[in-house]
Amino acid sequence: MAGRSASQASAGELLELVRSGRATTRGALQQVTGLSRATVGQRLDRLFRAGWLREGAGGPVDSPLGGRPSITLEFDDAHAVVLTADLDTRHARAAVLTLSGEILAEHGGTLVIEDGPEPVLGELGRWFAELLEKAGRGAREVCGIGLAVPGPVDCETGRVIQPPIMPGWDGYDIRGRLARAFTEHTGAGEVPVLVDNDANLMAYGEQRTGYPHCSAFVLVKVSTGIGAGVVVDGSLYRGIDGGAGDIGHIRVPEGADVLCRCGSYGCLAAVASGGAVARRLAEAGVPAASGADVRDLLEAGHPEATGLAREAGRRVGDVLATVVTLLNPGVLMIAGDLAGTPFVTGVRELLYQRALPRSTARLDVVTSRLGERAGLVGAGALVVEHLYAPERVEERLRALGV
């Protein structure tokens, strides 16, 4: 509430104080905001009438004279649900989540992104309707939808910008089509839709749930392509128009003669992604067409896949030495289809060899905690943070007439 007088502290700002744990009793809210008891009560009453707050157990008695314990205030994460989906090149996952990120129902299946946005988003609408029924929740309980896509996204418009592995999606109105698909399959009114890059949302989900106190967090997803998500001081870093983290298209000497799907030669993704490893395996007579196929071979201990994954890890580790030097993160997480021991071993070999010791002295190199659910959880967190931001709370309370 920097820059605002105490008397201006809104219901949305009180909700933010409760959600963050900074003030969870009426007395604490008075103390933090400087508002009177009556004003705090009036603003909390709006939040209670909206169903967004509930009373919890009594807290400790602070006064040495004793008295009744203070009643704690809690964000009611059961009053609505969020729908999320994570698209990969040939597979997708979708889920129903509580406002605190608990997955109530989920589904994964084949969904080919090259088929284009119309059929893919229409099918997601059908999945959402089935998942709500499975979770026992009504369509009118949905407060928002979050979608992760494997391409750069302008977060202001929700449109992908020149995505190398999403033909037919460039500039498409994803938000509008997915909102309509939800309505078509559920009969409910349209809800807000947020779209972001898959690596961004994986990073957001992993940082929020596993490393909330890490002020500089980097996640690298290596599947059919390669991308990175960066969370700084709790916020996603997207760059000027959503292109931050696209490390798969950094040029590397080893790939000078290799054509990337983006149309350029020498990209890291062309020589070290799951798709690149799959191509080399196929050339050697091993059936593999995608990062998911490589993952299956690695899990089976296939020797050639193991060797190529470690080599790919070394190439990615060489690039990550520069990333680590530039960003100085506390956590570097490796995720995606290739994120097993061979690949991570290769990353470590080159990263620690090429980066300055000072850049890696306090660095933890780890693998995903949430696995295939990371993008779903991150998309849910993005929707909740957006809808319950103080300024949006005021708009929504007015719309509800409270």
mmCIF file of C-alpha atoms in Angstrom:
data_model
loop_
_atom_site.group_PDB
_atom_site.id
_atom_site.type_symbol
_atom_site.label_atom_id
_atom_site.label_comp_id
_atom_site.label_asym_id
_atom_site.label_seq_id
_atom_site.Cartn_x
_atom_site.Cartn_y
_atom_site.Cartn_z
ATOM 1 C CA MET A 1 0.000 0.000 0.000
ATOM 2 C CA ALA A 2 2.977 2.277 -0.586
ATOM 3 C CA GLY A 3 1.990 5.738 -1.744
ATOM 4 C CA ARG A 4 -1.589 5.486 -0.408
ATOM 5 C CA SER A 5 -2.899 6.984 2.803
ATOM 6 C CA ALA A 6 -4.264 4.600 5.420
ATOM 7 C CA SER A 7 -7.813 5.837 4.867
ATOM 8 C CA GLN A 8 -7.618 4.701 1.242
ATOM 9 C CA ALA A 9 -6.851 1.041 2.034
ATOM 10 C CA SER A 10 -9.536 -0.840 0.095
ATOM 11 C CA ALA A 11 -11.382 -4.102 0.627
ATOM 12 C CA GLY A 12 -9.102 -5.565 -2.034
ATOM 13 C CA GLU A 13 -6.017 -4.534 -0.092
ATOM 14 C CA LEU A 14 -7.429 -6.037 3.102
ATOM 15 C CA LEU A 15 -8.024 -9.293 1.225
ATOM 16 C CA GLU A 16 -4.444 -9.203 -0.039
ATOM 17 C CA LEU A 17 -3.160 -8.804 3.532
ATOM 18 C CA VAL A 18 -5.175 -11.830 4.631
ATOM 19 C CA ARG A 19 -4.211 -13.960 1.614
ATOM 20 C CA SER A 20 -0.513 -13.197 2.082
ATOM 21 C CA GLY A 21 -0.645 -13.953 5.812
ATOM 22 C CA ARG A 22 0.615 -10.466 6.710
ATOM 23 C CA ALA A 23 -2.518 -9.681 8.738
ATOM 24 C CA THR A 24 -5.087 -12.322 9.611
ATOM 25 C CA THR A 25 -7.197 -10.761 12.382
ATOM 26 C CA ARG A 26 -9.293 -7.621 12.521
ATOM 27 C CA GLY A 27 -6.891 -6.112 15.028
ATOM 28 C CA ALA A 28 -3.884 -6.842 12.837
ATOM 29 C CA LEU A 29 -5.614 -5.272 9.845
ATOM 30 C CA GLN A 30 -6.321 -2.118 11.885
ATOM 31 C CA GLN A 31 -2.697 -1.981 12.974
ATOM 32 C CA VAL A 32 -1.218 -2.467 9.468
ATOM 33 C CA THR A 33 -3.599 -0.113 7.653
ATOM 34 C CA GLY A 34 -4.348 2.479 10.307
ATOM 35 C CA LEU A 35 -8.064 2.120 9.549
ATOM 36 C CA SER A 36 -10.624 2.370 12.318
ATOM 37 C CA ARG A 37 -12.334 -0.711 13.670
ATOM 38 C CA ALA A 38 -15.623 0.325 12.034
ATOM 39 C CA THR A 39 -14.024 0.887 8.611
ATOM 40 C CA VAL A 40 -12.212 -2.470 8.718
ATOM 41 C CA GLY A 41 -15.501 -4.105 9.669
ATOM 42 C CA GLN A 42 -17.374 -2.483 6.784
ATOM 43 C CA ARG A 43 -14.776 -3.552 4.212
ATOM 44 C CA LEU A 44 -14.522 -7.069 5.567
ATOM 45 C CA ASP A 45 -18.308 -7.334 5.448
ATOM 46 C CA ARG A 46 -18.196 -6.862 1.667
ATOM 47 C CA LEU A 47 -15.681 -9.717 1.387
ATOM 48 C CA PHE A 48 -17.787 -11.978 3.599
ATOM 49 C CA ARG A 49 -20.922 -11.242 1.555
ATOM 50 C CA ALA A 50 -19.026 -12.121 -1.630
ATOM 51 C CA GLY A 51 -18.067 -15.443 -0.029
ATOM 52 C CA TRP A 52 -14.358 -14.743 -0.342
ATOM 53 C CA LEU A 53 -13.489 -14.689 3.369
ATOM 54 C CA ARG A 54 -14.311 -17.008 6.236
ATOM 55 C CA GLU A 55 -13.542 -17.072 9.939
ATOM 56 C CA GLY A 56 -11.036 -19.600 11.177
ATOM 57 C CA ALA A 57 -9.980 -20.730 14.610
ATOM 58 C CA GLY A 58 -9.238 -18.284 17.400
ATOM 59 C CA GLY A 59 -5.694 -17.015 17.566
ATOM 60 C CA PRO A 60 -3.520 -16.541 20.673
ATOM 61 C CA VAL A 61 -4.465 -13.978 23.300
ATOM 62 C CA ASP A 62 -1.951 -11.140 23.018
ATOM 63 C CA SER A 63 -2.995 -9.184 26.082
ATOM 64 C CA PRO A 64 -1.397 -10.120 29.455
ATOM 65 C CA LEU A 65 -4.815 -9.434 30.977
ATOM 66 C CA GLY A 66 -6.288 -12.354 29.076
ATOM 67 C CA GLY A 67 -9.603 -12.179 27.284
ATOM 68 C CA ARG A 68 -11.093 -13.893 24.306
ATOM 69 C CA PRO A 69 -8.744 -15.030 21.538
ATOM 70 C CA SER A 70 -8.854 -13.103 18.286
ATOM 71 C CA ILE A 71 -10.793 -14.778 15.480
ATOM 72 C CA THR A 72 -8.532 -15.399 12.493
ATOM 73 C CA LEU A 73 -9.575 -14.558 8.961
ATOM 74 C CA GLU A 74 -8.979 -16.901 6.032
ATOM 75 C CA PHE A 75 -9.340 -16.670 2.279
ATOM 76 C CA ASP A 76 -12.137 -19.098 1.352
ATOM 77 C CA ASP A 77 -10.568 -21.123 -1.456
ATOM 78 C CA ALA A 78 -13.719 -23.233 -1.909
ATOM 79 C CA HIS A 79 -16.017 -20.485 -3.203
ATOM 80 C CA ALA A 80 -14.867 -20.910 -6.825
ATOM 81 C CA VAL A 81 -12.676 -23.091 -9.035
ATOM 82 C CA VAL A 82 -10.210 -22.481 -11.852
ATOM 83 C CA LEU A 83 -9.857 -24.414 -15.108
ATOM 84 C CA THR A 84 -6.377 -24.828 -16.590
ATOM 85 C CA ALA A 85 -4.782 -26.535 -19.576
ATOM 86 C CA ASP A 86 -1.211 -27.098 -20.754
ATOM 87 C CA LEU A 87 -0.662 -27.660 -24.483
ATOM 88 C CA ASP A 88 2.386 -29.451 -25.862
ATOM 89 C CA THR A 89 2.997 -30.255 -29.511
ATOM 90 C CA ARG A 90 1.092 -33.543 -29.572
ATOM 91 C CA HIS A 91 -0.330 -33.889 -26.069
ATOM 92 C CA ALA A 92 -2.297 -31.788 -23.603
ATOM 93 C CA ARG A 93 -3.368 -31.850 -19.976
ATOM 94 C CA ALA A 94 -6.331 -30.079 -18.383
ATOM 95 C CA ALA A 95 -7.559 -29.778 -14.815
ATOM 96 C CA VAL A 96 -10.007 -28.292 -12.330
ATOM 97 C CA LEU A 97 -8.227 -26.607 -9.410
ATOM 98 C CA THR A 98 -9.239 -24.983 -6.164
ATOM 99 C CA LEU A 99 -8.172 -21.392 -5.622
ATOM 100 C CA SER A 100 -5.277 -22.662 -3.487
ATOM 101 C CA GLY A 101 -3.972 -24.877 -6.302
ATOM 102 C CA GLU A 102 -5.292 -28.301 -5.294
ATOM 103 C CA ILE A 103 -6.153 -30.389 -8.349
ATOM 104 C CA LEU A 104 -9.702 -31.751 -8.088
ATOM 105 C CA ALA A 105 -9.827 -33.544 -11.447
ATOM 106 C CA GLU A 106 -7.459 -33.825 -14.418
ATOM 107 C CA HIS A 107 -7.218 -35.355 -17.859
ATOM 108 C CA GLY A 108 -4.421 -35.914 -20.339
ATOM 109 C CA GLY A 109 -4.676 -36.996 -23.951
ATOM 110 C CA THR A 110 -3.609 -36.544 -27.536
ATOM 111 C CA LEU A 111 -4.174 -33.057 -28.918
ATOM 112 C CA VAL A 112 -2.062 -32.079 -31.934
ATOM 113 C CA ILE A 113 -1.213 -28.396 -31.909
ATOM 114 C CA GLU A 114 -0.523 -28.383 -35.655
ATOM 115 C CA ASP A 115 -4.241 -29.057 -36.229
ATOM 116 C CA GLY A 116 -4.745 -25.367 -35.458
ATOM 117 C CA PRO A 117 -6.470 -23.288 -32.792
ATOM 118 C CA GLU A 118 -10.114 -23.845 -33.784
ATOM 119 C CA PRO A 119 -10.277 -27.634 -33.249
ATOM 120 C CA VAL A 120 -7.739 -27.705 -30.402
ATOM 121 C CA LEU A 121 -9.466 -25.034 -28.307
ATOM 122 C CA GLY A 122 -12.880 -26.463 -29.121
ATOM 123 C CA GLU A 123 -11.755 -29.840 -27.803
ATOM 124 C CA LEU A 124 -10.412 -28.208 -24.640
ATOM 125 C CA GLY A 125 -13.884 -26.789 -24.048
ATOM 126 C CA ARG A 126 -15.279 -30.322 -24.162
ATOM 127 C CA TRP A 127 -12.585 -31.559 -21.772
ATOM 128 C CA PHE A 128 -13.417 -28.769 -19.333
ATOM 129 C CA ALA A 129 -17.110 -29.711 -19.272
ATOM 130 C CA GLU A 130 -16.271 -33.358 -18.550
ATOM 131 C CA LEU A 131 -13.751 -32.431 -15.855
ATOM 132 C CA LEU A 132 -16.229 -30.214 -14.016
ATOM 133 C CA GLU A 133 -18.688 -33.100 -13.924
ATOM 134 C CA LYS A 134 -15.933 -35.415 -12.678
ATOM 135 C CA ALA A 135 -14.988 -32.927 -9.950
ATOM 136 C CA GLY A 136 -18.610 -32.423 -8.923
ATOM 137 C CA ARG A 137 -18.438 -28.679 -9.526
ATOM 138 C CA GLY A 138 -20.785 -26.453 -11.539
ATOM 139 C CA ALA A 139 -19.735 -24.419 -14.559
ATOM 140 C CA ARG A 140 -20.962 -21.256 -12.830
ATOM 141 C CA GLU A 141 -18.397 -21.836 -10.065
ATOM 142 C CA VAL A 142 -15.577 -21.260 -12.555
ATOM 143 C CA CYS A 143 -13.991 -17.851 -12.040
ATOM 144 C CA GLY A 144 -11.347 -18.072 -14.761
ATOM 145 C CA ILE A 145 -9.343 -20.209 -17.191
ATOM 146 C CA GLY A 146 -5.556 -20.392 -17.556
ATOM 147 C CA LEU A 147 -3.807 -21.794 -20.626
ATOM 148 C CA ALA A 148 -0.130 -22.667 -21.185
ATOM 149 C CA VAL A 149 1.106 -22.784 -24.788
ATOM 150 C CA PRO A 150 4.511 -23.728 -26.283
ATOM 151 C CA GLY A 151 5.274 -20.363 -27.842
ATOM 152 C CA PRO A 152 5.958 -16.696 -27.031
ATOM 153 C CA VAL A 153 2.862 -14.853 -25.791
ATOM 154 C CA ASP A 154 2.037 -11.169 -25.619
ATOM 155 C CA CYS A 155 0.419 -11.221 -22.182
ATOM 156 C CA GLU A 156 -1.492 -7.990 -22.886
ATOM 157 C CA THR A 157 -3.459 -9.602 -25.718
ATOM 158 C CA GLY A 158 -3.065 -13.316 -24.964
ATOM 159 C CA ARG A 159 -1.962 -13.913 -28.562
ATOM 160 C CA VAL A 160 1.103 -15.920 -29.565
ATOM 161 C CA ILE A 161 3.707 -14.086 -31.620
ATOM 162 C CA GLN A 162 5.447 -15.928 -34.470
ATOM 163 C CA PRO A 163 5.542 -19.288 -32.647
ATOM 164 C CA PRO A 164 8.021 -21.674 -34.349
ATOM 165 C CA ILE A 165 6.147 -24.874 -33.434
ATOM 166 C CA MET A 166 2.529 -23.611 -33.548
ATOM 167 C CA PRO A 167 1.604 -23.197 -37.231
ATOM 168 C CA GLY A 168 -1.678 -21.354 -37.709
ATOM 169 C CA TRP A 169 -1.693 -19.796 -34.233
ATOM 170 C CA ASP A 170 0.218 -16.560 -34.891
ATOM 171 C CA GLY A 171 -1.931 -13.623 -33.732
ATOM 172 C CA TYR A 172 -4.996 -15.805 -33.182
ATOM 173 C CA ASP A 173 -7.564 -14.706 -30.555
ATOM 174 C CA ILE A 174 -6.980 -17.593 -28.151
ATOM 175 C CA ARG A 175 -8.767 -15.923 -25.245
ATOM 176 C CA GLY A 176 -11.949 -15.327 -27.199
ATOM 177 C CA ARG A 177 -12.108 -18.790 -28.779
ATOM 178 C CA LEU A 178 -11.440 -20.646 -25.518
ATOM 179 C CA ALA A 179 -14.039 -18.536 -23.663
ATOM 180 C CA ARG A 180 -16.595 -19.398 -26.359
ATOM 181 C CA ALA A 181 -15.656 -23.086 -26.282
ATOM 182 C CA PHE A 182 -16.235 -23.129 -22.519
ATOM 183 C CA THR A 183 -19.674 -21.576 -22.999
ATOM 184 C CA GLU A 184 -20.580 -23.887 -25.886
ATOM 185 C CA HIS A 185 -19.873 -27.011 -23.864
ATOM 186 C CA THR A 186 -21.112 -25.907 -20.420
ATOM 187 C CA GLY A 187 -23.890 -23.384 -21.079
ATOM 188 C CA ALA A 188 -22.297 -20.975 -18.594
ATOM 189 C CA GLY A 189 -21.388 -17.383 -19.393
ATOM 190 C CA GLU A 190 -17.928 -16.478 -20.626
ATOM 191 C CA VAL A 191 -15.176 -16.195 -18.018
ATOM 192 C CA PRO A 192 -11.767 -14.465 -18.093
ATOM 193 C CA VAL A 193 -9.064 -16.404 -19.948
ATOM 194 C CA LEU A 194 -5.337 -15.853 -19.363
ATOM 195 C CA VAL A 195 -2.698 -17.243 -21.722
ATOM 196 C CA ASP A 196 1.046 -17.515 -21.175
ATOM 197 C CA ASN A 197 4.080 -19.457 -22.324
ATOM 198 C CA ASP A 198 4.352 -23.006 -20.963
ATOM 199 C CA ALA A 199 7.849 -22.590 -19.496
ATOM 200 C CA ASN A 200 6.733 -19.363 -17.791
ATOM 201 C CA LEU A 201 3.775 -21.067 -16.147
ATOM 202 C CA MET A 202 5.803 -24.129 -15.171
ATOM 203 C CA ALA A 203 8.322 -21.803 -13.513
ATOM 204 C CA TYR A 204 5.528 -19.896 -11.762
ATOM 205 C CA GLY A 205 3.937 -23.098 -10.446
ATOM 206 C CA GLU A 206 7.214 -24.595 -9.239
ATOM 207 C CA GLN A 207 8.454 -21.383 -7.627
ATOM 208 C CA ARG A 208 5.148 -20.695 -5.897
ATOM 209 C CA THR A 209 4.789 -24.187 -4.440
ATOM 210 C CA GLY A 210 8.367 -25.277 -3.790
ATOM 211 C CA TYR A 211 10.597 -22.191 -3.621
ATOM 212 C CA PRO A 212 8.446 -19.230 -2.491
ATOM 213 C CA HIS A 213 11.393 -17.447 -0.873
ATOM 214 C CA CYS A 214 13.738 -17.749 -3.878
ATOM 215 C CA SER A 215 14.043 -14.238 -5.330
ATOM 216 C CA ALA A 216 15.580 -15.357 -8.638
ATOM 217 C CA PHE A 217 14.285 -18.654 -10.045
ATOM 218 C CA VAL A 218 14.916 -20.116 -13.508
ATOM 219 C CA LEU A 219 13.206 -23.150 -15.035
ATOM 220 C CA VAL A 220 14.368 -24.681 -18.317
ATOM 221 C CA LYS A 221 11.907 -26.946 -20.123
ATOM 222 C CA VAL A 222 13.494 -29.381 -22.566
ATOM 223 C CA SER A 223 10.901 -31.347 -24.490
ATOM 224 C CA THR A 224 10.208 -31.208 -28.221
ATOM 225 C CA GLY A 225 11.595 -27.639 -27.996
ATOM 226 C CA ILE A 226 13.569 -25.688 -25.386
ATOM 227 C CA GLY A 227 12.313 -22.710 -23.391
ATOM 228 C CA ALA A 228 12.946 -21.039 -20.049
ATOM 229 C CA GLY A 229 10.771 -19.318 -17.465
ATOM 230 C CA VAL A 230 12.171 -16.686 -15.088
ATOM 231 C CA VAL A 231 10.583 -15.585 -11.806
ATOM 232 C CA VAL A 232 12.169 -12.538 -10.136
ATOM 233 C CA ASP A 233 10.925 -11.294 -6.751
ATOM 234 C CA GLY A 234 7.787 -13.412 -7.115
ATOM 235 C CA SER A 235 6.828 -12.081 -10.552
ATOM 236 C CA LEU A 236 7.275 -13.577 -14.007
ATOM 237 C CA TYR A 237 9.815 -11.810 -16.171
ATOM 238 C CA ARG A 238 8.427 -11.815 -19.725
ATOM 239 C CA GLY A 239 10.460 -9.142 -21.500
ATOM 240 C CA ILE A 240 8.926 -6.360 -23.565
ATOM 241 C CA ASP A 241 6.464 -8.526 -25.518
ATOM 242 C CA GLY A 242 6.657 -12.039 -24.060
ATOM 243 C CA GLY A 243 9.860 -13.185 -25.755
ATOM 244 C CA ALA A 244 12.032 -13.559 -22.633
ATOM 245 C CA GLY A 245 13.340 -17.048 -21.961
ATOM 246 C CA ASP A 246 13.355 -18.262 -25.573
ATOM 247 C CA ILE A 247 16.812 -19.806 -25.168
ATOM 248 C CA GLY A 248 16.079 -22.575 -27.675
ATOM 249 C CA HIS A 249 16.872 -20.095 -30.438
ATOM 250 C CA ILE A 250 20.257 -18.977 -29.189
ATOM 251 C CA ARG A 251 22.837 -19.848 -31.853
ATOM 252 C CA VAL A 252 25.438 -22.482 -30.976
ATOM 253 C CA PRO A 253 28.518 -23.462 -33.039
ATOM 254 C CA GLU A 254 27.653 -27.173 -33.093
ATOM 255 C CA GLY A 255 24.450 -26.492 -35.008
ATOM 256 C CA ALA A 256 25.791 -24.193 -37.725
ATOM 257 C CA ASP A 257 24.562 -26.514 -40.498
ATOM 258 C CA VAL A 258 21.354 -27.680 -38.786
ATOM 259 C CA LEU A 259 18.063 -26.088 -39.834
ATOM 260 C CA CYS A 260 15.723 -25.200 -36.947
ATOM 261 C CA ARG A 261 11.942 -25.214 -37.197
ATOM 262 C CA CYS A 262 12.055 -21.433 -36.828
ATOM 263 C CA GLY A 263 13.768 -21.230 -40.231
ATOM 264 C CA SER A 264 17.236 -20.313 -38.947
ATOM 265 C CA TYR A 265 20.370 -22.421 -38.728
ATOM 266 C CA GLY A 266 22.305 -23.220 -35.585
ATOM 267 C CA CYS A 267 19.654 -22.849 -32.885
ATOM 268 C CA LEU A 268 20.166 -24.689 -29.593
ATOM 269 C CA ALA A 269 16.772 -26.397 -30.018
ATOM 270 C CA ALA A 270 17.861 -27.793 -33.385
ATOM 271 C CA VAL A 271 20.689 -29.766 -31.771
ATOM 272 C CA ALA A 272 19.762 -30.316 -28.107
ATOM 273 C CA SER A 273 15.970 -30.509 -27.732
ATOM 274 C CA GLY A 274 13.912 -33.666 -27.354
ATOM 275 C CA GLY A 275 12.920 -33.266 -30.991
ATOM 276 C CA ALA A 276 16.578 -33.084 -32.049
ATOM 277 C CA VAL A 277 17.473 -36.175 -30.024
ATOM 278 C CA ALA A 278 14.455 -38.004 -31.491
ATOM 279 C CA ARG A 279 15.613 -37.128 -35.003
ATOM 280 C CA ARG A 280 19.104 -38.504 -34.384
ATOM 281 C CA LEU A 281 17.671 -41.679 -32.895
ATOM 282 C CA ALA A 282 15.384 -42.126 -35.903
ATOM 283 C CA GLU A 283 18.361 -41.673 -38.229
ATOM 284 C CA ALA A 284 20.054 -44.513 -36.312
ATOM 285 C CA GLY A 285 17.022 -46.760 -36.784
ATOM 286 C CA VAL A 286 15.493 -46.258 -33.333
ATOM 287 C CA PRO A 287 11.753 -45.403 -33.528
ATOM 288 C CA ALA A 288 11.359 -41.888 -32.060
ATOM 289 C CA ALA A 289 9.429 -38.867 -33.278
ATOM 290 C CA SER A 290 9.181 -36.513 -30.284
ATOM 291 C CA GLY A 291 10.541 -35.595 -26.878
ATOM 292 C CA ALA A 292 7.930 -37.870 -25.309
ATOM 293 C CA ASP A 293 9.322 -40.826 -27.279
ATOM 294 C CA VAL A 294 12.825 -39.979 -26.070
ATOM 295 C CA ARG A 295 11.545 -39.834 -22.475
ATOM 296 C CA ASP A 296 10.104 -43.333 -22.833
ATOM 297 C CA LEU A 297 13.415 -44.645 -24.210
ATOM 298 C CA LEU A 298 15.340 -43.006 -21.364
ATOM 299 C CA GLU A 299 13.018 -44.545 -18.782
ATOM 300 C CA ALA A 300 13.684 -47.940 -20.395
ATOM 301 C CA GLY A 301 17.457 -47.346 -20.130
ATOM 302 C CA HIS A 302 18.048 -47.305 -23.891
ATOM 303 C CA PRO A 303 21.852 -46.851 -24.249
ATOM 304 C CA GLU A 304 21.894 -44.693 -27.398
ATOM 305 C CA ALA A 305 19.132 -42.431 -26.071
ATOM 306 C CA THR A 306 21.052 -42.106 -22.797
ATOM 307 C CA GLY A 307 24.251 -41.066 -24.582
ATOM 308 C CA LEU A 308 22.497 -38.538 -26.798
ATOM 309 C CA ALA A 309 20.579 -37.074 -23.836
ATOM 310 C CA ARG A 310 23.816 -36.497 -21.946
ATOM 311 C CA GLU A 311 25.365 -34.857 -25.011
ATOM 312 C CA ALA A 312 22.293 -32.619 -25.349
ATOM 313 C CA GLY A 313 22.607 -31.718 -21.670
ATOM 314 C CA ARG A 314 26.183 -30.586 -22.207
ATOM 315 C CA ARG A 315 25.117 -28.308 -25.061
ATOM 316 C CA VAL A 316 22.316 -26.807 -22.991
ATOM 317 C CA GLY A 317 24.650 -26.482 -19.984
ATOM 318 C CA ASP A 318 27.065 -24.445 -22.081
ATOM 319 C CA VAL A 319 24.305 -21.920 -22.850
ATOM 320 C CA LEU A 320 23.040 -21.974 -19.261
ATOM 321 C CA ALA A 321 26.461 -20.878 -18.028
ATOM 322 C CA THR A 322 25.722 -17.513 -19.650
ATOM 323 C CA VAL A 323 22.143 -17.465 -18.312
ATOM 324 C CA VAL A 324 23.351 -18.139 -14.769
ATOM 325 C CA THR A 325 26.050 -15.493 -15.026
ATOM 326 C CA LEU A 326 23.510 -12.928 -16.245
ATOM 327 C CA LEU A 327 20.646 -13.676 -13.817
ATOM 328 C CA ASN A 328 22.486 -15.091 -10.774
ATOM 329 C CA PRO A 329 19.536 -17.334 -9.764
ATOM 330 C CA GLY A 330 19.267 -19.253 -6.523
ATOM 331 C CA VAL A 331 17.530 -22.189 -8.216
ATOM 332 C CA LEU A 332 17.963 -23.582 -11.722
ATOM 333 C CA MET A 333 15.314 -26.220 -12.390
ATOM 334 C CA ILE A 334 15.489 -28.653 -15.311
ATOM 335 C CA ALA A 335 12.086 -29.881 -16.460
ATOM 336 C CA GLY A 336 10.428 -31.510 -19.452
ATOM 337 C CA ASP A 337 10.773 -34.820 -21.294
ATOM 338 C CA LEU A 338 14.575 -34.932 -21.141
ATOM 339 C CA ALA A 339 14.904 -33.921 -17.470
ATOM 340 C CA GLY A 340 16.393 -37.212 -16.276
ATOM 341 C CA THR A 341 19.791 -38.130 -14.887
ATOM 342 C CA PRO A 342 21.721 -38.332 -18.204
ATOM 343 C CA PHE A 343 20.618 -34.888 -19.384
ATOM 344 C CA VAL A 344 21.038 -33.198 -15.994
ATOM 345 C CA THR A 345 24.501 -34.766 -15.624
ATOM 346 C CA GLY A 346 25.470 -33.226 -18.962
ATOM 347 C CA VAL A 347 24.103 -29.835 -17.906
ATOM 348 C CA ARG A 348 26.096 -29.894 -14.689
ATOM 349 C CA GLU A 349 29.341 -30.860 -16.472
ATOM 350 C CA LEU A 350 29.382 -27.805 -18.745
ATOM 351 C CA LEU A 351 27.586 -25.371 -16.449
ATOM 352 C CA TYR A 352 30.097 -25.680 -13.622
ATOM 353 C CA GLN A 353 32.995 -25.796 -16.065
ATOM 354 C CA ARG A 354 32.037 -22.613 -17.937
ATOM 355 C CA ALA A 355 30.295 -20.401 -15.359
ATOM 356 C CA LEU A 356 32.234 -18.301 -12.877
ATOM 357 C CA PRO A 357 32.498 -19.979 -9.446
ATOM 358 C CA ARG A 358 30.825 -16.940 -7.888
ATOM 359 C CA SER A 359 27.754 -17.439 -10.106
ATOM 360 C CA THR A 360 27.279 -21.043 -9.003
ATOM 361 C CA ALA A 361 28.400 -20.859 -5.359
ATOM 362 C CA ARG A 362 24.819 -20.530 -4.055
ATOM 363 C CA LEU A 363 23.040 -22.149 -6.994
ATOM 364 C CA ASP A 364 20.869 -25.238 -6.601
ATOM 365 C CA VAL A 365 20.445 -27.267 -9.796
ATOM 366 C CA VAL A 366 17.309 -29.349 -9.329
ATOM 367 C CA THR A 367 14.627 -31.189 -11.282
ATOM 368 C CA SER A 368 10.884 -30.620 -11.335
ATOM 369 C CA ARG A 369 8.829 -31.325 -8.216
ATOM 370 C CA LEU A 370 5.430 -31.038 -9.875
ATOM 371 C CA GLY A 371 6.300 -32.896 -13.083
ATOM 372 C CA GLU A 372 3.556 -32.792 -15.730
ATOM 373 C CA ARG A 373 1.334 -30.794 -13.372
ATOM 374 C CA ALA A 374 3.664 -27.780 -13.144
ATOM 375 C CA GLY A 375 2.056 -25.868 -16.015
ATOM 376 C CA LEU A 376 -1.438 -26.587 -14.713
ATOM 377 C CA VAL A 377 -0.589 -25.344 -11.225
ATOM 378 C CA GLY A 378 1.209 -22.281 -12.584
ATOM 379 C CA ALA A 379 -1.715 -21.391 -14.846
ATOM 380 C CA GLY A 380 -4.074 -21.666 -11.877
ATOM 381 C CA ALA A 381 -1.861 -19.447 -9.736
ATOM 382 C CA LEU A 382 -1.701 -16.863 -12.527
ATOM 383 C CA VAL A 383 -5.503 -16.706 -12.768
ATOM 384 C CA VAL A 384 -5.964 -16.398 -8.998
ATOM 385 C CA GLU A 385 -3.291 -13.707 -8.642
ATOM 386 C CA HIS A 386 -4.941 -11.783 -11.491
ATOM 387 C CA LEU A 387 -8.555 -12.044 -10.287
ATOM 388 C CA TYR A 388 -7.816 -11.333 -6.620
ATOM 389 C CA ALA A 389 -5.367 -8.474 -7.121
ATOM 390 C CA PRO A 390 -6.592 -5.486 -5.030
ATOM 391 C CA GLU A 391 -7.672 -3.312 -7.959
ATOM 392 C CA ARG A 392 -9.599 -6.175 -9.602
ATOM 393 C CA VAL A 393 -11.251 -7.142 -6.328
ATOM 394 C CA GLU A 394 -12.898 -3.726 -6.228
ATOM 395 C CA GLU A 395 -14.229 -4.111 -9.772
ATOM 396 C CA ARG A 396 -15.569 -7.597 -9.059
ATOM 397 C CA LEU A 397 -17.198 -6.617 -5.755
ATOM 398 C CA ARG A 398 -19.017 -3.776 -7.492
ATOM 399 C CA ALA A 399 -20.148 -6.176 -10.227
ATOM 400 C CA LEU A 400 -21.533 -8.488 -7.524
ATOM 401 C CA GLY A 401 -23.369 -5.563 -5.921
ATOM 402 C CA VAL A 402 -21.601 -5.838 -2.558
#
